[in-house]
Structures are given as C-alpha cells and as structure tokens.
Amino acid sequence: MRILGVDPGSRHCGWAVVERHGGRVQALAWGRFSPSADGSLAGRLLAIASGLAAAIAEHRPDAAVVERVFHGVSSRSLIVLAEARGAILLELARAGLPVHELAPAAIKSAVAGSGRADKQQVARMVRLQLALGARSLAADASDALAVALAGSQLVGLSVARRVSS
C-alpha cells in the first residue's frame, strides 16, 4: 500500500510517499512545495495544489494522511494554515484518495514512541526506520515522511480519523 503524507503549510508544504509491504516500509519520494513568498495567498495555494496533483499523478498513492492543525499557533497563522489544508484536502478529494487526519502527538507516538518527542527525535527515527542515512531532508519533507510513516502504520486500524468519504 502506498501512503502519501502531507505536512501542510502555506509557505512550505512537505509531502512524502511511502510504500508498505507487510512489516517493511520504504520511502519512495519526498519533497516540499515552496511557492513564491511574495505572491498572493491564492497563488501560493494554487502552487501547492498543483504540485500535490503532480506528485499524486507520478506516485499513485492508495491513501493520504494529513497532519491535523496544531492549536498552539496564532489565530492569523491558524487561519492561513487552515486555508492551506483546505486546498490540500480539495486536491486529495479530486484525486479520489481516501484521506485520513492525524494529530501531531499521534504522529510522534507512532514514529518515535512518544507523543512528546521533539522534531529532532522524530527526524532521527524517520531516518532510522526508512534507512535514509545521511540524505539531505528539508524539515518539511522530514515531517511529511513522519506523517506518511505514521499513516502506513495506522491507516486501516481505525486510529486515524477519516476526513473524506
């Protein structure tokens, strides 16, 4: 099963595709969409949606997992993040993918063994579990790999909350 993981953002949006065969998970592709910061929000959202559509067409995932909105950010940031998630969810729905949502703590717990793990601990476990070694990973791509890795473990176990039907 191929899982697309998405770490939403309006300035940088991480994405990753992993494939699970039994108990083995392999990272197939990852990256981040970084639309022009001087463009309009609508233009940035369009760039993210277009990039996501291209990644879906190329890697053909079976399901998608999106990180749930984090509540510790400012209200303005939360609104912009919610708008980015809306564009992402719309593109995933257009592709006909089953979409699941995971809270940051659930992702950390699935990947690093603790819902309170910090970003460095999660990134280290992503590298270890996916045998990535010293490959260069942007923080957003590493986060998306964590989302996809957690999703590969949780999708189908009814731990992830279904967002679309």
Short mmCIF file of C-alpha atoms in Angstrom, two decimals:
data_model
loop_
_atom_site.label_atom_id
_atom_site.label_comp_id
_atom_site.label_asym_id
_atom_site.label_seq_id
_atom_site.Cartn_x
_atom_site.Cartn_y
_atom_site.Cartn_z
CA MET A 1 0.00 0.00 0.00
CA ARG A 2 1.28 3.46 -0.93
CA ILE A 3 0.64 6.28 1.50
CA LEU A 4 1.01 9.98 0.73
CA GLY A 5 1.87 12.02 3.82
CA VAL A 6 1.34 15.78 3.83
CA ASP A 7 2.70 18.32 6.30
CA PRO A 8 0.53 21.36 5.48
CA GLY A 9 1.79 24.91 5.23
CA SER A 10 1.15 27.96 3.07
CA ARG A 11 4.84 28.90 2.71
CA HIS A 12 6.32 25.39 2.72
CA CYS A 13 4.27 22.22 2.35
CA GLY A 14 6.05 18.91 2.84
CA TRP A 15 4.96 15.73 1.06
CA ALA A 16 6.20 12.15 1.03
CA VAL A 17 5.17 8.80 -0.40
CA VAL A 18 5.99 5.56 1.39
CA GLU A 19 5.13 2.01 0.43
CA ARG A 20 4.31 -0.72 2.93
CA HIS A 21 4.83 -4.40 2.16
CA GLY A 22 3.88 -6.42 5.21
CA GLY A 23 6.03 -5.07 8.03
CA ARG A 24 8.51 -3.27 5.76
CA VAL A 25 8.12 0.41 4.84
CA GLN A 26 10.15 2.08 2.11
CA ALA A 27 10.34 5.78 1.28
CA LEU A 28 9.66 6.23 -2.43
CA ALA A 29 9.75 10.01 -2.82
CA TRP A 30 9.58 13.19 -0.79
CA GLY A 31 9.94 16.93 -1.11
CA ARG A 32 8.31 20.22 -0.37
CA PHE A 33 6.37 22.82 -2.26
CA SER A 34 7.70 26.32 -1.59
CA PRO A 35 5.60 28.80 -3.54
CA SER A 36 6.92 32.32 -4.01
CA ALA A 37 6.65 34.19 -0.71
CA ASP A 38 5.91 37.45 -2.50
CA GLY A 39 2.89 36.00 -4.30
CA SER A 40 -0.70 36.21 -3.15
CA LEU A 41 -2.12 33.62 -0.78
CA ALA A 42 -4.38 32.39 -3.59
CA GLY A 43 -1.35 31.97 -5.85
CA ARG A 44 0.58 30.08 -3.16
CA LEU A 45 -2.39 27.76 -2.55
CA LEU A 46 -2.71 27.11 -6.28
CA ALA A 47 1.01 26.27 -6.48
CA ILE A 48 0.69 23.83 -3.57
CA ALA A 49 -2.42 22.18 -5.06
CA SER A 50 -0.76 21.91 -8.49
CA GLY A 51 2.41 20.42 -7.01
CA LEU A 52 0.38 17.95 -4.99
CA ALA A 53 -1.59 16.93 -8.09
CA ALA A 54 1.68 16.27 -9.93
CA ALA A 55 3.06 14.18 -7.04
CA ILE A 56 -0.18 12.16 -6.92
CA ALA A 57 -0.11 11.57 -10.69
CA GLU A 58 3.52 10.45 -10.58
CA HIS A 59 3.47 8.25 -7.47
CA ARG A 60 -0.15 7.00 -7.44
CA PRO A 61 -0.75 6.62 -3.69
CA ASP A 62 -3.59 4.45 -2.37
CA ALA A 63 -4.43 6.78 0.54
CA ALA A 64 -3.36 10.08 2.03
CA VAL A 65 -2.66 11.20 5.58
CA VAL A 66 -2.59 14.88 6.52
CA GLU A 67 -1.29 16.32 9.76
CA ARG A 68 -4.07 17.90 11.79
CA VAL A 69 -3.91 21.63 12.54
CA PHE A 70 -1.72 22.45 15.52
CA HIS A 71 -3.54 24.67 18.03
CA GLY A 72 -0.52 26.45 19.54
CA VAL A 73 -0.07 28.98 16.75
CA SER A 74 -1.50 32.50 16.49
CA SER A 75 -5.05 32.92 15.21
CA ARG A 76 -3.83 34.56 11.99
CA SER A 77 -1.36 31.72 11.34
CA LEU A 78 -4.06 29.18 12.17
CA ILE A 79 -6.41 30.72 9.59
CA VAL A 80 -3.76 30.68 6.84
CA LEU A 81 -2.80 27.11 7.75
CA ALA A 82 -6.47 26.09 7.63
CA GLU A 83 -6.76 27.65 4.17
CA ALA A 84 -3.71 25.67 3.01
CA ARG A 85 -5.20 22.48 4.44
CA GLY A 86 -8.42 23.24 2.58
CA ALA A 87 -6.57 23.45 -0.74
CA ILE A 88 -4.69 20.23 0.10
CA LEU A 89 -7.84 18.33 1.11
CA LEU A 90 -9.62 19.53 -2.03
CA GLU A 91 -6.81 18.25 -4.26
CA LEU A 92 -6.73 14.90 -2.43
CA ALA A 93 -10.51 14.59 -2.85
CA ARG A 94 -10.22 15.44 -6.56
CA ALA A 95 -7.74 12.58 -6.88
CA GLY A 96 -10.27 10.24 -5.25
CA LEU A 97 -7.94 9.31 -2.40
CA PRO A 98 -9.18 8.18 1.00
CA VAL A 99 -7.94 10.93 3.33
CA HIS A 100 -7.06 10.49 6.99
CA GLU A 101 -6.03 13.09 9.54
CA LEU A 102 -3.58 12.54 12.39
CA ALA A 103 -2.76 14.79 15.32
CA PRO A 104 0.90 15.76 15.76
CA ALA A 105 1.10 13.75 19.02
CA ALA A 106 -0.22 10.62 17.27
CA ILE A 107 2.40 11.00 14.54
CA LYS A 108 5.19 11.47 17.09
CA SER A 109 3.98 8.48 19.09
CA ALA A 110 3.79 6.21 16.04
CA VAL A 111 7.22 7.22 14.75
CA ALA A 112 9.28 7.96 17.88
CA GLY A 113 7.37 6.09 20.59
CA SER A 114 6.33 9.23 22.47
CA GLY A 115 3.72 11.87 21.68
CA ARG A 116 6.06 14.40 23.28
CA ALA A 117 9.08 13.65 21.10
CA ASP A 118 10.78 16.75 19.68
CA LYS A 119 11.38 17.38 15.97
CA GLN A 120 14.96 16.08 16.13
CA GLN A 121 13.92 12.82 17.78
CA VAL A 122 11.19 12.30 15.17
CA ALA A 123 13.58 13.13 12.31
CA ARG A 124 16.16 10.68 13.68
CA MET A 125 13.56 7.89 13.89
CA VAL A 126 12.32 8.67 10.36
CA ARG A 127 15.88 8.32 9.05
CA LEU A 128 16.39 5.10 11.01
CA GLN A 129 13.07 3.42 10.16
CA LEU A 130 13.25 4.34 6.48
CA ALA A 131 17.01 3.68 6.18
CA LEU A 132 17.66 7.14 4.75
CA GLY A 133 21.16 7.53 6.18
CA ALA A 134 22.67 10.96 5.63
CA ARG A 135 20.43 12.00 2.73
CA SER A 136 19.51 15.67 2.81
CA LEU A 137 15.99 16.30 4.10
CA ALA A 138 14.26 19.64 4.46
CA ALA A 139 12.37 19.88 7.76
CA ASP A 140 9.02 19.93 5.93
CA ALA A 141 9.91 16.82 3.92
CA SER A 142 11.10 15.05 7.08
CA ASP A 143 7.81 15.94 8.78
CA ALA A 144 5.86 14.63 5.77
CA LEU A 145 7.84 11.38 5.88
CA ALA A 146 6.85 11.08 9.55
CA VAL A 147 3.19 11.66 8.61
CA ALA A 148 3.39 9.03 5.85
CA LEU A 149 5.25 6.56 8.10
CA ALA A 150 2.69 7.00 10.88
CA GLY A 151 -0.10 6.70 8.33
CA SER A 152 1.35 3.47 6.98
CA GLN A 153 1.12 2.03 10.49
CA LEU A 154 -2.27 3.45 11.38
CA VAL A 155 -4.39 3.55 8.22
CA GLY A 156 -6.72 0.60 8.35
CA LEU A 157 -6.51 0.31 12.13
CA SER A 158 -9.24 2.94 12.68
CA VAL A 159 -6.80 5.06 14.69
CA ALA A 160 -6.75 7.75 12.01
CA ARG A 161 -9.88 9.85 11.82
CA ARG A 162 -11.48 9.67 8.39
CA VAL A 163 -11.83 13.10 6.82
CA SER A 164 -13.41 12.26 3.48
CA SER A 165 -15.62 9.54 2.16
#
